[in-house]
mmCIF file of C-alpha atoms in Angstrom:
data_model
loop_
_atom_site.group_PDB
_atom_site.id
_atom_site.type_symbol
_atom_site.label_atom_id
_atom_site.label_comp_id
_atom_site.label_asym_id
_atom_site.label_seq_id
_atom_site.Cartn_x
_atom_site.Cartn_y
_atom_site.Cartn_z
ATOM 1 C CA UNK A 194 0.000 0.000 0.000
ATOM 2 C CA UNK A 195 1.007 3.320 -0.903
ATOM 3 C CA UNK A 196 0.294 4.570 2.864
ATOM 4 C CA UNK A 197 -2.313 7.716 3.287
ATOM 5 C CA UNK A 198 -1.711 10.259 0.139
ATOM 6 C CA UNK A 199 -2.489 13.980 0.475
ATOM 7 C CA UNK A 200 -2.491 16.501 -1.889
ATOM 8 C CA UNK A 201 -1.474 18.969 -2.472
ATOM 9 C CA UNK A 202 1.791 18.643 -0.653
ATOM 10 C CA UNK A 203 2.471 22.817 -0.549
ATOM 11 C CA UNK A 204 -0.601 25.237 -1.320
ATOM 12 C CA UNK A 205 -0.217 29.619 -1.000
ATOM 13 C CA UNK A 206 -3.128 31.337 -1.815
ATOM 14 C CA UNK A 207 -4.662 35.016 -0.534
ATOM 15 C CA UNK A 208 -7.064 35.723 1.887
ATOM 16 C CA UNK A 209 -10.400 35.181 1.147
ATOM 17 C CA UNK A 210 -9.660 32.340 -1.125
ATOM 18 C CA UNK A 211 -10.819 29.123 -0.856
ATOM 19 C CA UNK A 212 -8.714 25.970 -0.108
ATOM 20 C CA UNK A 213 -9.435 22.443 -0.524
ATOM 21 C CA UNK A 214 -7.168 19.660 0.922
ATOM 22 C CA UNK A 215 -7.133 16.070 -0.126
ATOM 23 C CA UNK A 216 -6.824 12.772 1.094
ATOM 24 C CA UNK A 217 -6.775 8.954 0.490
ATOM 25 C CA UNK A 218 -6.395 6.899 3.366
ATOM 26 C CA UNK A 219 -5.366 3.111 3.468
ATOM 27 C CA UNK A 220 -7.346 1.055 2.249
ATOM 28 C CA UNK A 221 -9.194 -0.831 4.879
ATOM 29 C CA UNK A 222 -8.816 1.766 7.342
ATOM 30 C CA UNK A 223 -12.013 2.532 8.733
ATOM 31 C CA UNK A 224 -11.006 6.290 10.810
ATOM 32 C CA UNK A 225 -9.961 8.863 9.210
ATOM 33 C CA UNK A 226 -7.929 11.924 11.101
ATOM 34 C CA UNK A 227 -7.554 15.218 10.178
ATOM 35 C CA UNK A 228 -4.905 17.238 12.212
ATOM 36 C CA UNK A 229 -3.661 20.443 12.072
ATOM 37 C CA UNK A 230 0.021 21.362 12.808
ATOM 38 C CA UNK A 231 1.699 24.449 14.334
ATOM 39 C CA UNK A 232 4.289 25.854 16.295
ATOM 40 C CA UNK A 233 2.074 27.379 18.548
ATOM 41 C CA UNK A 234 -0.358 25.369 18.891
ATOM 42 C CA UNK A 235 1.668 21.997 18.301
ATOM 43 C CA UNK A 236 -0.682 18.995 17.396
ATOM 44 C CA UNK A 237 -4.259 19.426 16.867
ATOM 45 C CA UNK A 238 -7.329 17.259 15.841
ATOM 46 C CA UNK A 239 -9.775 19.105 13.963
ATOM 47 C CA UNK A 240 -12.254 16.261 13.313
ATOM 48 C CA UNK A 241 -12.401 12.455 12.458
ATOM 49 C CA UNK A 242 -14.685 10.134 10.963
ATOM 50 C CA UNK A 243 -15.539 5.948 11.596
ATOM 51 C CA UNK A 244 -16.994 4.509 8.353
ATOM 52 C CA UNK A 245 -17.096 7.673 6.502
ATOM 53 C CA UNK A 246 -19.491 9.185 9.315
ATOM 54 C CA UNK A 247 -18.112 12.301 11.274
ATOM 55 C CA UNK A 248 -17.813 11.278 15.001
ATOM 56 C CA UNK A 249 -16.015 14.351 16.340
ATOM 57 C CA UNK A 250 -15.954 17.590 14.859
ATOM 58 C CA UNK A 251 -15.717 19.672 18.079
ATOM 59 C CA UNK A 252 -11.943 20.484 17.183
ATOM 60 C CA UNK A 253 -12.889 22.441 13.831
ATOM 61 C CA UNK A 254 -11.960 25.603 14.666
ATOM 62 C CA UNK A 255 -15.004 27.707 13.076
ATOM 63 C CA UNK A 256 -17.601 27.667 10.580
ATOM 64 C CA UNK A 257 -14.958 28.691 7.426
ATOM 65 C CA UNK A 258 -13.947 24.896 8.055
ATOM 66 C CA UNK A 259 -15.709 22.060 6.932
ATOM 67 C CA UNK A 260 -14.629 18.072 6.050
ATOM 68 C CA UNK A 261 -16.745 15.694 4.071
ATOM 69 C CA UNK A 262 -15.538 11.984 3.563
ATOM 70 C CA UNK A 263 -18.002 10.717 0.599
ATOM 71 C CA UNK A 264 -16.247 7.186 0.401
ATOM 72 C CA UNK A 265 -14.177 4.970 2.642
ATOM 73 C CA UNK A 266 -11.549 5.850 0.138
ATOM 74 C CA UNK A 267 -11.549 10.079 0.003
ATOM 75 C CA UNK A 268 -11.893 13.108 2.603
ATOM 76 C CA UNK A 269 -11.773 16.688 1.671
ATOM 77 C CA UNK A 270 -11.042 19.431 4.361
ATOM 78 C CA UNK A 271 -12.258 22.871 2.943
ATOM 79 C CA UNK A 272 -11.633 26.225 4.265
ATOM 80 C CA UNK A 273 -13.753 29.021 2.752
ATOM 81 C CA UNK A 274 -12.944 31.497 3.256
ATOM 82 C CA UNK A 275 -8.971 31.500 3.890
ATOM 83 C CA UNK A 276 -7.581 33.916 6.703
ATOM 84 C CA UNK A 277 -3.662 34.538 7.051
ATOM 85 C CA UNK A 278 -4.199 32.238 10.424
ATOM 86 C CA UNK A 279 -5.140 29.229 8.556
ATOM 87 C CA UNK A 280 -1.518 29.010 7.886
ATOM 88 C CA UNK A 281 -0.368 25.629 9.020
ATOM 89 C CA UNK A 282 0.618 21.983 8.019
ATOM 90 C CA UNK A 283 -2.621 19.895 7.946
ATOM 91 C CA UNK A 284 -2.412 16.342 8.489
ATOM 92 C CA UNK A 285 -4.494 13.345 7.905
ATOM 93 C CA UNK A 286 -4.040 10.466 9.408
ATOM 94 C CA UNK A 287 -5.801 6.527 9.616
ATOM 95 C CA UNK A 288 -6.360 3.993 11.358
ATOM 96 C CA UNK A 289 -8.006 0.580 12.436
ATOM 97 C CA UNK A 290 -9.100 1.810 15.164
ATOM 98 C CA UNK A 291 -9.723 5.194 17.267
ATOM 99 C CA UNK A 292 -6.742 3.994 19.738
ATOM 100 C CA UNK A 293 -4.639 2.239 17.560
ATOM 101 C CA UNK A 294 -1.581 3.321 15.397
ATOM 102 C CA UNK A 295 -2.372 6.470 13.670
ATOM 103 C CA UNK A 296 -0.724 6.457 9.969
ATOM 104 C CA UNK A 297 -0.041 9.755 8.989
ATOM 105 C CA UNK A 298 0.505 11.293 5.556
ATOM 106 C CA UNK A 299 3.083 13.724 4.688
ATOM 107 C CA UNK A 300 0.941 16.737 5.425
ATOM 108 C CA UNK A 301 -0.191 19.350 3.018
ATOM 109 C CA UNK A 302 1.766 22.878 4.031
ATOM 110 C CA UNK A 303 -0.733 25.847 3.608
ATOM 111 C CA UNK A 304 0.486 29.648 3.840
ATOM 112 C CA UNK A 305 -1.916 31.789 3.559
ATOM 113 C CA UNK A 306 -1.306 35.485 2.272
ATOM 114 C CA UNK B 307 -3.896 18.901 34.242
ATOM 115 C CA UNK B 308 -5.330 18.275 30.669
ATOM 116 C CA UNK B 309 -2.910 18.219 28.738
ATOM 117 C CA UNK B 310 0.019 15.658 27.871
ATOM 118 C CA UNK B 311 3.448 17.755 28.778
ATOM 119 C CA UNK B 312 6.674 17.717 27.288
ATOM 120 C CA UNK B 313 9.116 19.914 27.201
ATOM 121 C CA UNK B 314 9.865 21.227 23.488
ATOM 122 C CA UNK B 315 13.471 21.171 23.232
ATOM 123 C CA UNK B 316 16.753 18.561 23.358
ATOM 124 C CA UNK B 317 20.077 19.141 21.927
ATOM 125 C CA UNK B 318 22.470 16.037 22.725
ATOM 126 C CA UNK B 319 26.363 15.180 21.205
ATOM 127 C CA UNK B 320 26.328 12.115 18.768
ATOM 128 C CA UNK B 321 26.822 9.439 20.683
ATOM 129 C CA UNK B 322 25.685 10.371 24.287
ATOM 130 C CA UNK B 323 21.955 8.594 25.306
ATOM 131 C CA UNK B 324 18.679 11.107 24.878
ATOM 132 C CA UNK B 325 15.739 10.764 27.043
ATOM 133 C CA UNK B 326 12.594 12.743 26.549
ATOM 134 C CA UNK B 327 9.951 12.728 29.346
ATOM 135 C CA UNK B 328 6.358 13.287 28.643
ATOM 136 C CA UNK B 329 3.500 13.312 31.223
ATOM 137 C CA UNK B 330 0.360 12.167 30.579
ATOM 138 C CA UNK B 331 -3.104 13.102 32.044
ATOM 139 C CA UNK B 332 -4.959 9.410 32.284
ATOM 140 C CA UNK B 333 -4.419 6.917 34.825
ATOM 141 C CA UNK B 334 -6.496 4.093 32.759
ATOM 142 C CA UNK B 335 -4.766 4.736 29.045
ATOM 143 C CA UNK B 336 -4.220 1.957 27.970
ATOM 144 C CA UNK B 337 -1.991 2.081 25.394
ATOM 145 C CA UNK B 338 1.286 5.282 25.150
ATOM 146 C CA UNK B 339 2.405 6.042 22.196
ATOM 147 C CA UNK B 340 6.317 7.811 20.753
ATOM 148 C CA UNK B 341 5.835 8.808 17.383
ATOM 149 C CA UNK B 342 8.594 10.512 15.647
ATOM 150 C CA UNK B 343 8.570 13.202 13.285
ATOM 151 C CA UNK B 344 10.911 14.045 10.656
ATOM 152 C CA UNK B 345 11.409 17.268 8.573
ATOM 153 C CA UNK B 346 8.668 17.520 5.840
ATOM 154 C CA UNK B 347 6.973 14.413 6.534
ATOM 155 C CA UNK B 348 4.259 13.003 8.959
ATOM 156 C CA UNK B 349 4.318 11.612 12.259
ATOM 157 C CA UNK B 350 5.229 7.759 12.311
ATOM 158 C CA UNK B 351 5.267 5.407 15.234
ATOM 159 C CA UNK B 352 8.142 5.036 16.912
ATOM 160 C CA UNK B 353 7.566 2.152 19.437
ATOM 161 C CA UNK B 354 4.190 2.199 22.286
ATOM 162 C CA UNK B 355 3.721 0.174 25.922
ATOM 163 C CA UNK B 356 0.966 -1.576 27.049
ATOM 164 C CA UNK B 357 -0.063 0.416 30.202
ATOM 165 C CA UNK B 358 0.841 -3.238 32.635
ATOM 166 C CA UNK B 359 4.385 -2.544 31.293
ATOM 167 C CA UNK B 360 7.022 -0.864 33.287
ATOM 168 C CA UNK B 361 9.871 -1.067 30.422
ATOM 169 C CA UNK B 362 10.138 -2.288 26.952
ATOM 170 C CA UNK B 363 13.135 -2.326 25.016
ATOM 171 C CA UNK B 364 13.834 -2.929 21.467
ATOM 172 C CA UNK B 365 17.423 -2.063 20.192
ATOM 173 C CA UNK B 366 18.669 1.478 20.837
ATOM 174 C CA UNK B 367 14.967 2.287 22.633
ATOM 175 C CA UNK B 368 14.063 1.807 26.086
ATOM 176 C CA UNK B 369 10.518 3.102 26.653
ATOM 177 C CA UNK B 370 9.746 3.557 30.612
ATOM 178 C CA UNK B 371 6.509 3.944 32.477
ATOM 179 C CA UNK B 372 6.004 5.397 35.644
ATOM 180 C CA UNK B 373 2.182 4.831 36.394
ATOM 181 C CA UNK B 374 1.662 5.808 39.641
ATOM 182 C CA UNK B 375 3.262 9.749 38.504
ATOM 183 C CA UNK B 376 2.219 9.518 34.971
ATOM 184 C CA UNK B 377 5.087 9.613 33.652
ATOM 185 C CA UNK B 378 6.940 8.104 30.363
ATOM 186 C CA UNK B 379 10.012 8.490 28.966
ATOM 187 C CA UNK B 380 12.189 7.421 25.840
ATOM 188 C CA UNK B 381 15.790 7.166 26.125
ATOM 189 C CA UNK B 382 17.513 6.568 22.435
ATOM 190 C CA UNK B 383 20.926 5.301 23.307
ATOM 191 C CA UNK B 384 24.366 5.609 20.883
ATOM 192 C CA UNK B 385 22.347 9.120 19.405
ATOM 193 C CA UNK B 386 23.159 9.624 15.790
ATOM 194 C CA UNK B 387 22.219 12.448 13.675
ATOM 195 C CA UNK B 388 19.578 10.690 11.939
ATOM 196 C CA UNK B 389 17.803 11.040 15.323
ATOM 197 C CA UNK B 390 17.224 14.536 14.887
ATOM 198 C CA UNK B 391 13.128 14.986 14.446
ATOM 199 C CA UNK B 392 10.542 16.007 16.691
ATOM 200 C CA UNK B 393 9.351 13.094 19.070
ATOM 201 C CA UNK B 394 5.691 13.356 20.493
ATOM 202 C CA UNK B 395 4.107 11.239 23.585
ATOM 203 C CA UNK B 396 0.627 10.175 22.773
ATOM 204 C CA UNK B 397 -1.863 8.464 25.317
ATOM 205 C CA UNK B 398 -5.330 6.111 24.492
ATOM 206 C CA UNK B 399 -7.202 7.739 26.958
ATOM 207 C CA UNK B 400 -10.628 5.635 28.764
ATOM 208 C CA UNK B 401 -13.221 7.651 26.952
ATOM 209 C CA UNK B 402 -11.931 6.370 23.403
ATOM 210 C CA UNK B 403 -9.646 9.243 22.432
ATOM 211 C CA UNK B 404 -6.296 9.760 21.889
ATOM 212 C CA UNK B 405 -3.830 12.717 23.256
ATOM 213 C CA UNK B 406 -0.974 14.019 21.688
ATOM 214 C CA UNK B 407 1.832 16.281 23.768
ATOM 215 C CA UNK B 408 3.273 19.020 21.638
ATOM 216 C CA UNK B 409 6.354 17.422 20.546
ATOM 217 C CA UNK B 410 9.828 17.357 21.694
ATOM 218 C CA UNK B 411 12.139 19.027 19.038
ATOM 219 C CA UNK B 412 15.523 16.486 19.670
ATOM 220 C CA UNK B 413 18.935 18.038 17.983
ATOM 221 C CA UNK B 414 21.613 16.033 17.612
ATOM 222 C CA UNK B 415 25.122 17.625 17.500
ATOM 223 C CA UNK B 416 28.225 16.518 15.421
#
Protein backbone atom coordinates (compact mmCIF):
# COMPACT_ATOMS: atom_id res chain seq x y z
CA UNK A 1 0.00 0.00 0.00
CA UNK A 2 1.01 3.32 -0.90
CA UNK A 3 0.29 4.57 2.86
CA UNK A 4 -2.31 7.72 3.29
CA UNK A 5 -1.71 10.26 0.14
CA UNK A 6 -2.49 13.98 0.48
CA UNK A 7 -2.49 16.50 -1.89
CA UNK A 8 -1.47 18.97 -2.47
CA UNK A 9 1.79 18.64 -0.65
CA UNK A 10 2.47 22.82 -0.55
CA UNK A 11 -0.60 25.24 -1.32
CA UNK A 12 -0.22 29.62 -1.00
CA UNK A 13 -3.13 31.34 -1.81
CA UNK A 14 -4.66 35.02 -0.53
CA UNK A 15 -7.06 35.72 1.89
CA UNK A 16 -10.40 35.18 1.15
CA UNK A 17 -9.66 32.34 -1.13
CA UNK A 18 -10.82 29.12 -0.86
CA UNK A 19 -8.71 25.97 -0.11
CA UNK A 20 -9.43 22.44 -0.52
CA UNK A 21 -7.17 19.66 0.92
CA UNK A 22 -7.13 16.07 -0.13
CA UNK A 23 -6.82 12.77 1.09
CA UNK A 24 -6.78 8.95 0.49
CA UNK A 25 -6.40 6.90 3.37
CA UNK A 26 -5.37 3.11 3.47
CA UNK A 27 -7.35 1.05 2.25
CA UNK A 28 -9.19 -0.83 4.88
CA UNK A 29 -8.82 1.77 7.34
CA UNK A 30 -12.01 2.53 8.73
CA UNK A 31 -11.01 6.29 10.81
CA UNK A 32 -9.96 8.86 9.21
CA UNK A 33 -7.93 11.92 11.10
CA UNK A 34 -7.55 15.22 10.18
CA UNK A 35 -4.90 17.24 12.21
CA UNK A 36 -3.66 20.44 12.07
CA UNK A 37 0.02 21.36 12.81
CA UNK A 38 1.70 24.45 14.33
CA UNK A 39 4.29 25.85 16.29
CA UNK A 40 2.07 27.38 18.55
CA UNK A 41 -0.36 25.37 18.89
CA UNK A 42 1.67 22.00 18.30
CA UNK A 43 -0.68 18.99 17.40
CA UNK A 44 -4.26 19.43 16.87
CA UNK A 45 -7.33 17.26 15.84
CA UNK A 46 -9.78 19.11 13.96
CA UNK A 47 -12.25 16.26 13.31
CA UNK A 48 -12.40 12.45 12.46
CA UNK A 49 -14.68 10.13 10.96
CA UNK A 50 -15.54 5.95 11.60
CA UNK A 51 -16.99 4.51 8.35
CA UNK A 52 -17.10 7.67 6.50
CA UNK A 53 -19.49 9.18 9.32
CA UNK A 54 -18.11 12.30 11.27
CA UNK A 55 -17.81 11.28 15.00
CA UNK A 56 -16.01 14.35 16.34
CA UNK A 57 -15.95 17.59 14.86
CA UNK A 58 -15.72 19.67 18.08
CA UNK A 59 -11.94 20.48 17.18
CA UNK A 60 -12.89 22.44 13.83
CA UNK A 61 -11.96 25.60 14.67
CA UNK A 62 -15.00 27.71 13.08
CA UNK A 63 -17.60 27.67 10.58
CA UNK A 64 -14.96 28.69 7.43
CA UNK A 65 -13.95 24.90 8.05
CA UNK A 66 -15.71 22.06 6.93
CA UNK A 67 -14.63 18.07 6.05
CA UNK A 68 -16.75 15.69 4.07
CA UNK A 69 -15.54 11.98 3.56
CA UNK A 70 -18.00 10.72 0.60
CA UNK A 71 -16.25 7.19 0.40
CA UNK A 72 -14.18 4.97 2.64
CA UNK A 73 -11.55 5.85 0.14
CA UNK A 74 -11.55 10.08 0.00
CA UNK A 75 -11.89 13.11 2.60
CA UNK A 76 -11.77 16.69 1.67
CA UNK A 77 -11.04 19.43 4.36
CA UNK A 78 -12.26 22.87 2.94
CA UNK A 79 -11.63 26.22 4.26
CA UNK A 80 -13.75 29.02 2.75
CA UNK A 81 -12.94 31.50 3.26
CA UNK A 82 -8.97 31.50 3.89
CA UNK A 83 -7.58 33.92 6.70
CA UNK A 84 -3.66 34.54 7.05
CA UNK A 85 -4.20 32.24 10.42
CA UNK A 86 -5.14 29.23 8.56
CA UNK A 87 -1.52 29.01 7.89
CA UNK A 88 -0.37 25.63 9.02
CA UNK A 89 0.62 21.98 8.02
CA UNK A 90 -2.62 19.89 7.95
CA UNK A 91 -2.41 16.34 8.49
CA UNK A 92 -4.49 13.34 7.90
CA UNK A 93 -4.04 10.47 9.41
CA UNK A 94 -5.80 6.53 9.62
CA UNK A 95 -6.36 3.99 11.36
CA UNK A 96 -8.01 0.58 12.44
CA UNK A 97 -9.10 1.81 15.16
CA UNK A 98 -9.72 5.19 17.27
CA UNK A 99 -6.74 3.99 19.74
CA UNK A 100 -4.64 2.24 17.56
CA UNK A 101 -1.58 3.32 15.40
CA UNK A 102 -2.37 6.47 13.67
CA UNK A 103 -0.72 6.46 9.97
CA UNK A 104 -0.04 9.76 8.99
CA UNK A 105 0.51 11.29 5.56
CA UNK A 106 3.08 13.72 4.69
CA UNK A 107 0.94 16.74 5.43
CA UNK A 108 -0.19 19.35 3.02
CA UNK A 109 1.77 22.88 4.03
CA UNK A 110 -0.73 25.85 3.61
CA UNK A 111 0.49 29.65 3.84
CA UNK A 112 -1.92 31.79 3.56
CA UNK A 113 -1.31 35.49 2.27
CA UNK B 1 -3.90 18.90 34.24
CA UNK B 2 -5.33 18.27 30.67
CA UNK B 3 -2.91 18.22 28.74
CA UNK B 4 0.02 15.66 27.87
CA UNK B 5 3.45 17.75 28.78
CA UNK B 6 6.67 17.72 27.29
CA UNK B 7 9.12 19.91 27.20
CA UNK B 8 9.86 21.23 23.49
CA UNK B 9 13.47 21.17 23.23
CA UNK B 10 16.75 18.56 23.36
CA UNK B 11 20.08 19.14 21.93
CA UNK B 12 22.47 16.04 22.72
CA UNK B 13 26.36 15.18 21.20
CA UNK B 14 26.33 12.12 18.77
CA UNK B 15 26.82 9.44 20.68
CA UNK B 16 25.69 10.37 24.29
CA UNK B 17 21.95 8.59 25.31
CA UNK B 18 18.68 11.11 24.88
CA UNK B 19 15.74 10.76 27.04
CA UNK B 20 12.59 12.74 26.55
CA UNK B 21 9.95 12.73 29.35
CA UNK B 22 6.36 13.29 28.64
CA UNK B 23 3.50 13.31 31.22
CA UNK B 24 0.36 12.17 30.58
CA UNK B 25 -3.10 13.10 32.04
CA UNK B 26 -4.96 9.41 32.28
CA UNK B 27 -4.42 6.92 34.82
CA UNK B 28 -6.50 4.09 32.76
CA UNK B 29 -4.77 4.74 29.04
CA UNK B 30 -4.22 1.96 27.97
CA UNK B 31 -1.99 2.08 25.39
CA UNK B 32 1.29 5.28 25.15
CA UNK B 33 2.41 6.04 22.20
CA UNK B 34 6.32 7.81 20.75
CA UNK B 35 5.84 8.81 17.38
CA UNK B 36 8.59 10.51 15.65
CA UNK B 37 8.57 13.20 13.28
CA UNK B 38 10.91 14.04 10.66
CA UNK B 39 11.41 17.27 8.57
CA UNK B 40 8.67 17.52 5.84
CA UNK B 41 6.97 14.41 6.53
CA UNK B 42 4.26 13.00 8.96
CA UNK B 43 4.32 11.61 12.26
CA UNK B 44 5.23 7.76 12.31
CA UNK B 45 5.27 5.41 15.23
CA UNK B 46 8.14 5.04 16.91
CA UNK B 47 7.57 2.15 19.44
CA UNK B 48 4.19 2.20 22.29
CA UNK B 49 3.72 0.17 25.92
CA UNK B 50 0.97 -1.58 27.05
CA UNK B 51 -0.06 0.42 30.20
CA UNK B 52 0.84 -3.24 32.64
CA UNK B 53 4.38 -2.54 31.29
CA UNK B 54 7.02 -0.86 33.29
CA UNK B 55 9.87 -1.07 30.42
CA UNK B 56 10.14 -2.29 26.95
CA UNK B 57 13.13 -2.33 25.02
CA UNK B 58 13.83 -2.93 21.47
CA UNK B 59 17.42 -2.06 20.19
CA UNK B 60 18.67 1.48 20.84
CA UNK B 61 14.97 2.29 22.63
CA UNK B 62 14.06 1.81 26.09
CA UNK B 63 10.52 3.10 26.65
CA UNK B 64 9.75 3.56 30.61
CA UNK B 65 6.51 3.94 32.48
CA UNK B 66 6.00 5.40 35.64
CA UNK B 67 2.18 4.83 36.39
CA UNK B 68 1.66 5.81 39.64
CA UNK B 69 3.26 9.75 38.50
CA UNK B 70 2.22 9.52 34.97
CA UNK B 71 5.09 9.61 33.65
CA UNK B 72 6.94 8.10 30.36
CA UNK B 73 10.01 8.49 28.97
CA UNK B 74 12.19 7.42 25.84
CA UNK B 75 15.79 7.17 26.12
CA UNK B 76 17.51 6.57 22.43
CA UNK B 77 20.93 5.30 23.31
CA UNK B 78 24.37 5.61 20.88
CA UNK B 79 22.35 9.12 19.41
CA UNK B 80 23.16 9.62 15.79
CA UNK B 81 22.22 12.45 13.67
CA UNK B 82 19.58 10.69 11.94
CA UNK B 83 17.80 11.04 15.32
CA UNK B 84 17.22 14.54 14.89
CA UNK B 85 13.13 14.99 14.45
CA UNK B 86 10.54 16.01 16.69
CA UNK B 87 9.35 13.09 19.07
CA UNK B 88 5.69 13.36 20.49
CA UNK B 89 4.11 11.24 23.59
CA UNK B 90 0.63 10.18 22.77
CA UNK B 91 -1.86 8.46 25.32
CA UNK B 92 -5.33 6.11 24.49
CA UNK B 93 -7.20 7.74 26.96
CA UNK B 94 -10.63 5.64 28.76
CA UNK B 95 -13.22 7.65 26.95
CA UNK B 96 -11.93 6.37 23.40
CA UNK B 97 -9.65 9.24 22.43
CA UNK B 98 -6.30 9.76 21.89
CA UNK B 99 -3.83 12.72 23.26
CA UNK B 100 -0.97 14.02 21.69
CA UNK B 101 1.83 16.28 23.77
CA UNK B 102 3.27 19.02 21.64
CA UNK B 103 6.35 17.42 20.55
CA UNK B 104 9.83 17.36 21.69
CA UNK B 105 12.14 19.03 19.04
CA UNK B 106 15.52 16.49 19.67
CA UNK B 107 18.94 18.04 17.98
CA UNK B 108 21.61 16.03 17.61
CA UNK B 109 25.12 17.63 17.50
CA UNK B 110 28.22 16.52 15.42
Amino acid sequence: DAGVIQSPRHEVTEMGQEVTLRCKPISGHDYLFWYRQTMMRGLELLIYFNNNVPIDDSGMPEDRFSAKMPNASFSTLKIQPSEPRDSAVYFCASSFSRTGELFFGEGSRLTVL
Amino acid sequence: GEDVEQSLFLSVREGDSSVINCTYTDSSSTYLYWYKQEPGAGLQLLTYIFSNMDMKQDQRLTVLLNKKDKHLSLRIADTQTGDSAIYFCAESISNNDMRFGAGTRLTVKP
